[in-house]
Short mmCIF file of C-alpha atoms in Angstrom, two decimals:
data_model
loop_
_atom_site.label_atom_id
_atom_site.label_comp_id
_atom_site.label_asym_id
_atom_site.label_seq_id
_atom_site.Cartn_x
_atom_site.Cartn_y
_atom_site.Cartn_z
CA PRO A 169 10.19 -67.36 -46.63
CA ALA A 170 6.78 -68.92 -47.08
CA ALA A 171 5.18 -68.92 -50.50
CA CYS A 172 2.19 -66.70 -51.16
CA ALA A 173 -1.09 -68.12 -52.44
CA MET A 174 0.27 -68.37 -55.99
CA GLY A 175 3.62 -69.84 -55.01
CA ASN A 176 5.64 -66.60 -55.15
CA THR A 177 8.59 -67.40 -52.90
CA GLN A 178 10.79 -64.60 -54.16
CA GLN A 179 9.09 -61.75 -52.34
CA ALA A 180 6.61 -63.18 -49.87
CA ALA A 181 7.57 -63.55 -46.21
CA THR A 182 4.22 -64.98 -45.06
CA PRO A 183 0.98 -65.77 -46.89
CA ASP A 184 -0.59 -62.73 -45.19
CA LEU A 185 2.01 -60.40 -46.70
CA CYS A 186 1.53 -61.33 -50.35
CA CYS A 187 3.51 -59.00 -52.54
CA CYS A 188 2.52 -60.19 -55.99
CA LYS A 189 -0.73 -59.31 -57.75
CA HIS A 190 -2.72 -61.92 -55.83
CA ASP A 191 -4.26 -61.54 -52.39
CA GLY A 192 -2.54 -63.19 -49.49
CA GLY A 193 -5.49 -65.11 -48.16
CA GLY A 194 -5.00 -68.19 -50.27
CA SER A 195 -7.96 -67.58 -52.57
CA GLY A 196 -5.82 -67.03 -55.68
CA LYS A 197 -8.08 -64.11 -56.68
CA GLU A 198 -6.27 -61.52 -58.76
CA ILE A 199 -6.35 -57.95 -57.52
CA THR A 200 -7.41 -55.50 -60.22
CA GLY A 201 -7.75 -51.77 -60.71
CA LYS A 202 -6.41 -49.32 -58.21
CA ASP A 203 -6.19 -52.08 -55.61
CA ARG A 204 -3.42 -53.58 -57.70
CA GLN A 205 -1.06 -51.01 -56.18
CA HIS A 206 0.95 -52.86 -53.59
CA GLN A 207 -0.11 -51.59 -50.21
CA PHE A 208 2.03 -53.36 -47.65
CA VAL A 209 -0.25 -53.41 -44.64
CA VAL A 210 1.06 -55.38 -41.67
CA PRO A 211 -1.76 -57.56 -40.34
CA LYS A 212 -2.68 -57.29 -36.72
CA VAL A 213 -0.50 -59.35 -34.44
CA ALA A 214 -3.44 -61.60 -33.57
CA ASP A 215 -3.78 -62.50 -37.26
CA MET A 216 -0.10 -63.30 -37.85
CA ARG A 217 -0.32 -66.95 -36.88
CA PRO A 218 0.68 -69.17 -39.79
CA GLY A 219 -0.37 -72.67 -38.87
CA PHE A 220 2.96 -74.25 -39.69
CA VAL A 221 4.75 -71.90 -37.26
CA GLN A 222 2.36 -72.60 -34.39
CA GLU A 223 2.58 -76.33 -34.93
CA ASP A 224 6.36 -76.40 -35.05
CA VAL A 225 6.65 -74.23 -31.94
CA ALA A 226 4.30 -76.49 -30.00
CA VAL A 227 6.22 -79.61 -30.99
CA LEU A 228 9.52 -77.94 -30.12
CA ALA A 229 8.19 -76.90 -26.70
CA ARG A 230 7.02 -80.40 -25.88
CA LYS A 231 10.33 -81.91 -26.86
CA ALA A 232 12.22 -79.35 -24.83
CA ARG A 233 10.30 -79.33 -21.56
CA VAL A 234 7.86 -82.15 -21.00
CA GLY A 235 9.89 -84.86 -19.33
CA ALA A 236 12.87 -82.60 -18.62
CA HIS A 237 14.87 -83.57 -15.56
CA LEU A 238 13.64 -81.47 -12.62
CA VAL A 239 16.03 -79.97 -10.06
CA LEU A 240 13.87 -79.02 -7.06
CA ASN A 241 15.68 -76.61 -4.74
CA MET A 242 13.60 -76.54 -1.54
CA ASP A 243 14.08 -74.15 1.35
CA ILE A 244 13.24 -75.80 4.67
CA ASN A 245 11.67 -73.55 7.34
CA LYS A 246 8.12 -72.48 6.41
CA THR A 247 8.55 -74.04 2.99
CA VAL A 248 8.61 -77.80 3.59
CA MET A 249 8.84 -77.84 7.40
CA MET A 250 6.55 -76.01 9.84
CA THR A 251 8.55 -76.46 13.03
CA ASP A 252 11.73 -74.64 13.93
CA THR A 253 14.28 -76.82 15.67
CA ALA A 254 16.77 -73.94 16.01
CA THR A 255 14.43 -71.72 18.03
CA GLY A 256 12.24 -74.45 19.51
CA LYS A 257 9.06 -73.19 17.86
CA THR A 258 6.24 -75.72 17.79
CA THR A 259 3.86 -76.25 14.89
CA GLU A 260 1.20 -74.25 16.75
CA VAL A 261 3.52 -71.26 17.16
CA VAL A 262 4.55 -71.38 13.49
CA VAL A 263 0.91 -71.59 12.38
CA ASN A 264 0.08 -68.55 14.51
CA GLU A 265 2.96 -66.64 12.89
CA ILE A 266 1.68 -67.61 9.45
CA LEU A 267 -1.82 -66.37 10.27
CA ALA A 268 -0.42 -63.18 11.81
CA SER A 269 1.15 -62.29 8.47
CA THR A 270 -1.92 -63.21 6.37
CA SER A 271 -4.72 -61.74 8.51
CA TRP A 272 -5.82 -58.20 7.68
CA GLY A 273 -7.25 -55.32 9.64
CA ARG A 274 -6.48 -51.83 10.86
CA ALA A 275 -5.06 -50.07 13.88
CA LYS A 276 -7.70 -49.00 16.42
CA ALA A 277 -8.03 -45.62 18.09
CA ASP A 278 -7.05 -47.14 21.44
CA GLY A 279 -3.70 -48.27 20.01
CA GLY A 280 -4.68 -51.88 19.34
CA TRP A 281 -5.37 -53.79 16.12
CA SER A 282 -8.70 -55.17 14.91
CA LEU A 283 -9.37 -58.06 12.53
CA ASP A 284 -11.50 -56.57 9.74
CA VAL A 285 -11.22 -59.29 7.07
CA PRO A 286 -12.68 -62.63 8.27
CA THR A 287 -10.67 -64.87 5.96
CA PRO A 288 -6.84 -64.99 5.89
CA SER A 289 -5.22 -64.41 2.51
CA VAL A 290 -1.73 -64.17 1.09
CA SER A 291 -2.54 -60.97 -0.81
CA ARG A 292 -3.49 -57.68 0.81
CA PRO A 293 -7.24 -57.07 0.29
CA ALA A 294 -8.24 -53.92 -1.57
CA ALA A 295 -9.65 -51.22 0.66
CA ALA A 296 -12.75 -49.23 -0.24
CA PRO A 297 -12.10 -45.85 -1.90
CA GLY A 298 -11.12 -43.30 0.72
CA ASP A 299 -10.40 -45.93 3.40
CA ALA A 300 -7.00 -46.57 4.89
CA PRO A 301 -5.24 -49.65 3.48
CA TYR A 302 -5.40 -52.88 5.40
CA VAL A 303 -2.34 -53.98 7.38
CA SER A 304 -1.52 -57.46 8.58
CA TYR A 305 -1.19 -58.16 12.28
CA ALA A 306 2.51 -58.93 11.73
CA GLU A 307 3.00 -55.52 10.12
CA TRP A 308 1.23 -53.79 12.98
CA VAL A 309 3.34 -55.62 15.57
CA SER A 310 6.55 -54.64 13.76
CA ASP A 311 5.45 -51.01 13.53
CA THR A 312 4.46 -50.72 17.18
CA SER A 313 7.31 -52.81 18.63
CA PRO A 314 10.33 -52.19 16.41
CA GLY A 315 13.99 -52.93 16.94
CA PRO A 316 16.07 -55.65 18.61
CA ALA A 317 14.93 -54.63 22.09
CA HIS A 318 11.38 -55.82 21.31
CA LYS A 319 12.31 -59.05 19.55
CA LYS A 320 10.87 -61.31 22.27
CA LYS A 321 7.70 -59.24 22.48
CA ARG A 322 7.12 -59.52 18.74
CA ALA A 323 7.67 -63.28 18.82
CA LYS A 324 5.22 -63.69 21.71
CA LEU A 325 2.49 -61.54 20.14
CA GLN A 326 2.65 -63.32 16.78
CA GLY A 327 3.06 -66.80 18.30
CA GLU A 328 -0.12 -66.35 20.37
CA PHE A 329 -2.15 -64.53 17.71
CA THR A 330 -5.19 -66.86 17.75
CA LYS A 331 -5.20 -67.72 21.44
CA PRO A 332 -8.14 -66.48 23.59
CA ASP A 333 -8.24 -62.73 24.22
CA ASN A 334 -5.79 -62.07 21.39
CA PRO A 335 -6.66 -60.07 18.23
CA GLY A 336 -6.90 -63.20 16.09
CA ASP A 337 -8.98 -65.37 18.44
CA LYS A 338 -11.80 -65.46 15.84
CA LEU A 339 -9.44 -67.48 13.64
CA ARG A 340 -8.84 -70.18 16.25
CA LYS A 341 -10.71 -72.81 14.24
CA VAL A 342 -8.60 -71.99 11.18
CA ALA A 343 -5.44 -72.42 13.26
CA ASP A 344 -6.69 -75.71 14.68
CA ARG A 345 -7.37 -77.09 11.20
CA MET A 346 -3.91 -76.07 10.01
CA VAL A 347 -2.25 -77.67 13.03
CA SER A 348 -4.25 -80.88 12.60
CA ASN A 349 -3.00 -81.14 9.00
CA LEU A 350 0.54 -81.25 10.37
CA MET A 351 0.10 -83.86 13.09
CA LEU A 352 0.88 -87.56 13.03
CA PRO A 353 -1.76 -90.10 14.11
CA ASP A 354 -0.03 -90.46 17.48
CA GLY A 355 -0.28 -86.74 18.16
CA PHE A 356 3.33 -85.87 17.43
CA GLU A 357 4.30 -83.17 14.95
CA MET A 358 5.21 -83.91 11.35
CA LYS A 359 8.49 -82.36 10.27
CA LEU A 360 7.92 -82.37 6.51
CA ILE A 361 4.50 -81.26 5.31
CA PRO A 362 2.16 -83.53 3.31
CA ALA A 363 2.34 -81.29 0.23
CA PHE A 364 6.05 -82.10 -0.11
CA PHE A 365 5.50 -85.85 0.16
CA GLU A 366 2.64 -85.63 -2.33
CA LEU A 367 5.01 -83.96 -4.80
CA LEU A 368 7.49 -86.85 -4.49
CA LEU A 369 4.74 -89.43 -4.96
CA HIS A 370 3.31 -87.57 -7.95
CA LEU A 371 6.68 -87.38 -9.71
CA LYS A 372 7.36 -91.06 -9.05
CA ARG A 373 3.93 -92.05 -10.43
CA GLU A 374 4.62 -89.93 -13.52
CA ASN A 375 8.00 -91.63 -13.90
CA ARG A 376 9.74 -88.28 -13.88
CA SER A 377 13.47 -87.86 -13.47
CA PHE A 378 14.18 -85.42 -10.63
CA THR A 379 16.62 -84.33 -7.95
CA VAL A 380 15.58 -82.81 -4.62
CA CYS A 381 18.08 -80.33 -3.19
CA PHE A 382 17.30 -78.98 0.29
CA ARG A 383 18.71 -75.48 0.91
CA THR A 384 19.05 -73.80 4.30
CA PHE A 385 21.15 -71.34 6.27
CA GLY A 386 20.36 -73.27 9.45
CA GLU A 387 21.18 -76.58 11.08
CA ASP A 388 17.95 -78.40 10.29
CA LEU A 389 19.13 -80.81 7.58
CA SER A 390 19.41 -83.68 10.09
CA SER A 391 15.70 -83.32 11.01
CA VAL A 392 14.77 -83.37 7.34
CA ALA A 393 16.97 -86.40 6.69
CA ARG A 394 15.36 -88.47 9.46
CA GLU A 395 11.77 -88.00 8.32
CA LEU A 396 12.61 -88.23 4.61
CA THR A 397 14.40 -91.54 5.20
CA GLN A 398 11.43 -92.79 7.21
CA PHE A 399 9.14 -91.87 4.32
CA CYS A 400 11.36 -93.42 1.63
CA GLU A 401 11.61 -96.70 3.55
CA GLY A 402 7.81 -96.98 3.89
CA LYS A 403 7.88 -96.40 7.66
CA HIS A 404 6.14 -93.04 7.80
CA PRO A 405 2.85 -93.41 9.74
CA VAL A 406 0.93 -91.25 7.24
CA TYR A 407 2.51 -92.88 4.16
CA PRO A 408 3.08 -96.54 5.03
CA GLY A 409 4.45 -98.83 2.35
CA VAL A 410 6.06 -96.14 0.19
CA CYS A 411 9.17 -97.37 -1.62
CA MET A 412 11.62 -94.64 -2.60
CA ASP A 413 14.77 -96.11 -1.04
CA GLY A 414 15.95 -97.92 -4.17
CA THR A 415 14.92 -101.40 -3.06
CA ASP A 416 12.48 -101.57 -5.99
CA GLY A 417 15.30 -100.98 -8.45
CA ASP A 418 14.39 -97.32 -8.81
CA VAL A 419 16.16 -94.25 -7.38
CA ASP A 420 17.13 -93.99 -3.70
CA PHE A 421 15.87 -90.62 -2.41
CA ARG A 422 17.05 -90.98 1.17
CA LEU A 423 19.21 -88.17 2.50
CA ILE A 424 22.17 -89.64 4.35
CA PRO A 425 23.98 -87.30 6.79
CA GLY A 426 27.73 -87.18 6.29
CA CYS A 427 27.62 -88.75 2.83
CA LYS A 428 29.89 -86.61 0.68
CA GLU A 429 27.82 -87.28 -2.41
CA ARG A 430 24.63 -85.97 -0.76
CA TYR A 431 25.60 -83.57 2.04
CA GLY A 432 27.61 -80.39 1.87
CA THR A 433 28.09 -76.74 2.77
CA PHE A 434 28.93 -73.58 0.88
CA HIS A 435 31.71 -71.25 1.99
CA ARG A 436 31.95 -67.76 0.54
CA ASP A 437 34.27 -64.84 1.26
CA ALA A 438 35.99 -61.99 -0.56
CA VAL A 439 39.34 -63.82 -0.66
CA SER A 440 38.58 -67.34 -1.86
CA GLY A 441 35.23 -66.60 -3.49
CA MET A 442 32.74 -69.46 -3.65
CA SER A 443 33.61 -72.93 -2.41
CA LEU A 444 31.64 -76.10 -1.76
CA VAL A 445 32.67 -78.69 0.85
CA MET A 446 30.87 -82.02 0.39
CA GLY A 447 30.74 -84.44 3.32
CA THR A 448 29.96 -81.98 6.13
CA VAL A 449 27.62 -79.09 6.96
CA ASP A 450 29.93 -77.57 9.60
CA GLN A 451 30.68 -73.88 9.16
CA PRO A 452 33.30 -71.78 10.99
CA GLY A 453 31.60 -69.11 13.07
CA GLU A 454 28.26 -70.94 13.18
CA GLY A 455 26.66 -73.30 15.70
CA GLU A 456 29.14 -75.25 17.78
CA PHE A 457 31.96 -73.58 15.83
CA LYS A 458 30.83 -70.02 16.51
CA ASP A 459 34.09 -69.29 18.38
CA ALA A 460 36.37 -70.58 15.62
CA LYS A 461 39.21 -68.13 15.10
CA ASP A 462 40.00 -69.14 11.54
CA ARG A 463 36.88 -68.68 9.44
CA SER A 464 38.56 -69.15 6.08
CA MET A 465 38.65 -72.31 4.01
CA ASN A 466 41.64 -73.39 6.13
CA PHE A 467 39.04 -74.40 8.74
CA TYR A 468 38.43 -77.57 6.71
CA ASN A 469 42.09 -78.62 6.45
CA SER A 470 41.68 -81.07 9.32
CA TYR A 471 38.54 -82.66 7.85
CA LYS A 472 39.00 -86.09 6.36
CA ASP A 473 36.85 -87.74 3.72
CA VAL A 474 35.45 -84.48 2.35
CA GLU A 475 35.46 -83.29 -1.23
CA VAL A 476 36.26 -79.62 -1.77
CA LYS A 477 35.35 -77.60 -4.85
CA ARG A 478 37.01 -74.19 -5.00
CA GLY A 479 35.95 -71.34 -7.23
CA TYR A 480 32.78 -70.43 -9.07
CA ASP A 481 33.45 -72.53 -12.17
CA SER A 482 34.33 -75.63 -10.16
CA VAL A 483 31.21 -75.32 -7.97
CA LYS A 484 28.96 -74.68 -10.97
CA GLU A 485 30.34 -77.67 -12.86
CA TYR A 486 30.07 -79.99 -9.86
CA LEU A 487 26.49 -79.02 -8.99
CA GLY A 488 25.46 -79.18 -12.63
CA GLN A 489 26.71 -82.74 -12.81
CA ARG A 490 25.52 -83.79 -9.36
CA CYS A 491 22.02 -82.34 -9.80
CA SER A 492 21.63 -84.20 -13.08
CA ILE A 493 21.67 -87.46 -11.10
CA PRO A 494 18.24 -88.35 -9.61
CA GLY A 495 18.21 -88.47 -5.83
CA SER A 496 18.39 -86.16 -2.82
CA LEU A 497 20.92 -83.54 -1.79
CA GLY A 498 21.25 -81.39 1.33
CA LEU A 499 23.20 -78.12 1.07
CA ARG A 500 23.83 -75.57 3.78
CA ASP A 501 24.19 -72.06 2.41
CA HIS A 502 26.64 -69.57 3.87
CA TYR A 503 24.78 -67.22 6.18
CA PRO A 504 27.83 -65.11 7.27
CA PHE A 505 28.49 -64.03 3.67
CA TRP A 506 24.84 -63.13 3.10
CA PHE A 507 24.65 -61.15 6.34
CA LYS A 508 27.95 -59.35 5.76
CA ASN A 509 26.72 -58.24 2.33
CA GLY A 510 23.51 -56.68 3.61
CA MET A 511 21.22 -59.72 3.24
CA THR A 512 20.61 -59.08 -0.45
CA SER A 513 20.07 -61.35 -3.42
CA ALA A 514 23.62 -60.76 -4.71
CA ALA A 515 24.99 -62.80 -1.77
CA GLY A 516 22.06 -65.15 -1.19
CA LYS A 517 21.54 -68.85 -1.83
CA VAL A 518 23.17 -69.33 -5.21
CA PHE A 519 20.77 -70.86 -7.74
CA PHE A 520 22.26 -72.14 -10.99
CA PHE A 521 19.76 -72.59 -13.80
CA ASP A 522 19.82 -72.97 -17.56
CA PRO A 523 17.00 -71.07 -19.32
CA SER A 524 17.68 -72.67 -22.71
CA ASN A 525 15.59 -75.42 -24.25
CA THR A 526 18.59 -77.66 -24.90
CA SER A 527 19.83 -78.35 -21.35
CA GLY A 528 17.45 -81.22 -20.63
CA GLN A 529 16.98 -79.81 -17.11
CA HIS A 530 14.49 -77.49 -15.47
CA ALA A 531 15.74 -76.02 -12.18
CA LEU A 532 13.20 -74.63 -9.70
CA PHE A 533 13.59 -72.89 -6.33
CA PHE A 534 10.91 -72.76 -3.62
CA ASP A 535 11.46 -70.37 -0.70
CA ASP A 536 9.01 -68.52 1.53
CA ASN A 537 11.39 -65.57 1.95
CA LEU A 538 11.66 -64.66 -1.72
CA GLY A 539 10.92 -60.99 -2.34
CA LEU A 540 8.64 -59.99 -5.20
CA GLU A 541 10.72 -57.02 -6.37
CA GLU A 542 14.14 -57.87 -4.87
CA LEU A 543 14.68 -61.59 -4.46
CA TYR A 544 16.42 -60.97 -1.13
CA ILE A 545 17.49 -64.49 -0.22
CA VAL A 546 18.23 -66.27 -3.55
CA GLN A 547 20.93 -65.39 -6.08
CA PRO A 548 19.83 -66.66 -9.52
CA VAL A 549 22.73 -67.35 -11.88
CA SER A 550 22.19 -68.34 -15.50
CA VAL A 551 24.87 -70.78 -16.57
CA ARG A 552 24.54 -69.30 -20.07
CA ASP A 553 25.01 -65.69 -18.96
CA PRO A 554 26.40 -65.55 -15.38
CA HIS A 555 26.60 -61.75 -15.23
CA ARG A 556 23.02 -61.10 -16.29
CA ARG A 557 20.65 -59.80 -13.63
CA PHE A 558 17.10 -61.10 -13.94
CA TRP A 559 13.87 -59.26 -13.21
CA PRO A 560 12.05 -61.25 -10.47
CA THR A 561 8.71 -61.26 -12.31
CA TYR A 562 10.44 -62.94 -15.26
CA LEU A 563 11.80 -65.77 -13.09
CA PHE A 564 8.60 -66.25 -11.09
CA GLN A 565 6.92 -67.53 -14.27
CA THR A 566 9.38 -70.35 -14.88
CA HIS A 567 11.99 -70.96 -12.15
CA LEU A 568 11.06 -69.40 -8.79
CA CYS A 569 8.13 -69.84 -6.42
CA LYS A 570 7.55 -67.80 -3.29
CA ALA A 571 6.24 -70.58 -1.07
CA GLU A 572 3.11 -69.59 0.84
CA PRO A 573 2.64 -71.80 3.92
CA LEU A 574 -0.95 -70.64 4.37
CA GLU A 575 -1.71 -72.38 1.07
CA SER A 576 0.73 -75.31 1.21
CA ILE A 577 -0.58 -76.50 4.59
CA ALA A 578 -4.18 -76.51 3.35
CA ASP A 579 -3.57 -77.94 -0.13
CA PRO A 580 -1.71 -81.27 -0.48
CA GLU A 581 -1.31 -80.57 -4.21
CA TYR A 582 0.34 -77.18 -3.65
CA PHE A 583 3.83 -78.05 -4.90
CA VAL A 584 2.49 -80.29 -7.67
CA LYS A 585 0.45 -77.39 -9.04
CA HIS A 586 3.34 -74.94 -8.92
CA VAL A 587 5.75 -77.33 -10.62
CA GLN A 588 3.16 -77.76 -13.38
CA ARG A 589 2.65 -73.99 -13.54
CA MET A 590 6.37 -73.31 -14.01
CA GLU A 591 6.74 -76.07 -16.59
CA GLU A 592 3.85 -74.57 -18.55
CA GLY A 593 5.53 -71.18 -18.18
CA CYS A 594 8.65 -72.54 -19.83
CA GLU A 595 6.61 -73.91 -22.71
CA ARG A 596 4.88 -70.56 -23.22
CA ARG A 597 8.21 -68.73 -23.13
CA LEU A 598 9.63 -71.03 -25.77
CA LYS A 599 6.63 -70.37 -28.00
CA ALA A 600 6.99 -66.63 -27.41
CA ARG A 601 10.65 -66.71 -28.46
CA ALA A 602 9.77 -68.48 -31.68
CA ARG A 603 6.93 -66.02 -32.26
CA LEU A 604 9.30 -63.10 -31.70
CA ARG A 605 11.73 -64.50 -34.23
CA MET A 606 8.90 -64.75 -36.73
CA LEU A 607 7.79 -61.16 -36.08
CA VAL A 608 11.33 -59.82 -36.41
CA THR A 609 11.69 -61.65 -39.72
CA SER A 610 8.37 -60.22 -40.89
CA ALA A 611 9.37 -56.71 -39.81
CA LYS A 612 12.61 -56.91 -41.78
CA TRP A 613 10.73 -58.09 -44.83
CA VAL A 614 8.13 -55.32 -44.59
CA ALA A 615 10.83 -52.67 -44.26
CA ARG A 616 12.77 -54.01 -47.24
CA ALA A 617 9.72 -54.47 -49.47
CA ALA A 618 8.21 -51.08 -48.61
CA LYS A 619 11.52 -49.36 -49.26
CA GLU A 620 11.75 -50.95 -52.68
CA LEU A 621 8.32 -49.54 -53.52
CA GLY A 622 9.15 -46.11 -52.17
CA GLN A 623 6.88 -46.38 -49.15
CA ASP A 624 7.61 -45.48 -45.54
CA PRO A 625 7.94 -48.74 -43.53
CA HIS A 626 6.58 -46.99 -40.43
CA ASP A 627 3.39 -46.09 -42.30
CA ALA A 628 2.95 -49.74 -43.26
CA TRP A 629 3.23 -50.83 -39.65
CA ARG A 630 0.85 -48.12 -38.46
CA ARG A 631 -1.77 -49.16 -41.01
CA GLY A 632 -1.55 -52.72 -39.75
CA LEU A 633 -1.56 -51.97 -36.03
CA GLY A 634 -4.09 -49.16 -36.14
CA GLU A 635 -3.62 -45.57 -35.16
CA ASP A 636 -5.26 -46.07 -31.75
CA SER A 637 -3.31 -49.16 -30.72
CA GLU A 638 -2.46 -49.16 -27.00
CA PRO A 639 1.05 -50.01 -25.83
CA TYR A 640 1.32 -53.73 -25.18
CA ASP A 641 2.25 -54.73 -21.61
CA PRO A 642 2.93 -58.50 -21.53
CA TRP A 643 3.42 -58.48 -17.73
CA ARG A 644 0.21 -56.63 -16.86
CA ASP A 645 -1.71 -59.63 -15.54
CA ILE A 646 1.17 -61.35 -13.75
CA ARG A 647 3.19 -58.54 -12.21
CA ARG A 648 3.07 -58.52 -8.39
CA ARG A 649 4.23 -55.69 -6.15
CA LYS A 650 5.73 -56.15 -2.69
CA SER A 651 2.96 -53.90 -1.37
CA SER A 652 0.44 -56.62 -2.27
CA ILE A 653 1.63 -58.88 0.54
CA SER A 654 2.49 -58.49 4.20
CA ALA A 655 5.68 -56.45 4.36
CA THR A 656 8.90 -58.36 4.94
CA VAL A 657 10.56 -56.80 7.95
CA CYS A 658 14.36 -57.09 8.12
CA PRO A 659 14.86 -59.81 10.75
CA ALA A 660 17.27 -59.91 13.62
CA GLU A 661 20.47 -61.80 12.88
CA SER A 662 19.42 -64.80 14.98
CA GLU A 663 16.07 -65.04 13.17
CA ALA A 664 17.56 -64.82 9.68
CA ARG A 665 19.90 -67.72 10.43
CA THR A 666 16.94 -70.07 10.32
CA TYR A 667 15.97 -69.14 6.74
#
């Protein structure tokens, strides 16, 4: 307990809650007369900020998070890459799809759709009172052409959204600018977007320790590996002379296909649980092995020079150790398990993270398909409490980022800003935990002291908080609803495989 103004450490919990005959403000003035009766009034929360507590919390937060080793889990399609090798979609088609889901209007009387908001935005614009809510073009297409039978029609409409005589033709210049940001000087398409490369360069300049872990259900890791290696070796036409291949004595961030330390695939089923096979991204039932009869872990018995980790604990321990080593990693997640379990978060891309301030690591996950109320595609698992289910809003402050390609294509600093945002979120959370501990300690002291004086502890709290105090909602300004963005429509099986 802190001493009061006159050094009374026996009864005082904080200087503001002085319980001797002196005031708690540090003046040393003796209280006389009727005011000498000990009225234990809890100060307003805003006033309960002893300097020594704030200072210690800030120092603790800096020690815990600034400079922590970053583990950057990066989805591929529409997160760091704006082409789709699996479906053959060009950058232009992908850009049109992005604009289709971020352009807002309403259905017309003739059955069409009209663009009513001139500027694309990630969030649904607010409609005027009494007006129908805005819908994105992608939502309208899904509503008017639902089901597997119209899959090709939906793809065509969204992929040509800004072409002449289409509903989004007024946004053609926006689409052209986005496409130009993703082109190489020779006119060919970039695979990895500039915002991702800028993040790597920023972290290297800051001398940060970090691991990049690419995560995908698809077969696009080889495309990522080629352009990442080109970048790291200083051969990328947009980033010539970069050195991130280890030849400068620093970390080698190249992603080498087939390397069992850097390449691997998950396998999950109800029998063997979770397994990780390092050294290959082949999966039974997928791609060239779609006709494999044995889809169990026995499929890998004939594979040589692979390292197999079986069981949740083994996989968690291996990834915890491997991701603590700076460098790059490419992991293929197990789509069949996710699909079989209803494409929900509980069977999604497993994401191990440690929310404590003692781990020395800060794990982050970027994915454009993250849901705001149900995470959908990522399964967050705290290594401290594996069975705990986390509220998405809680994790979006510190560990998860729903990647928005409309913004990441336009802003080269997109990923840098969001890494900084989540690191600052961790620091704030650490301060809040320390503050909560202080408040709980104060509450216990008030209850004990008031009881000793025959007062009702609840009355003491009410006097401090005020009779008209409104309920405190700490999430009010940061909570996001799924209705605030273009609705995620359950994809066809072939589409979801590319996530």
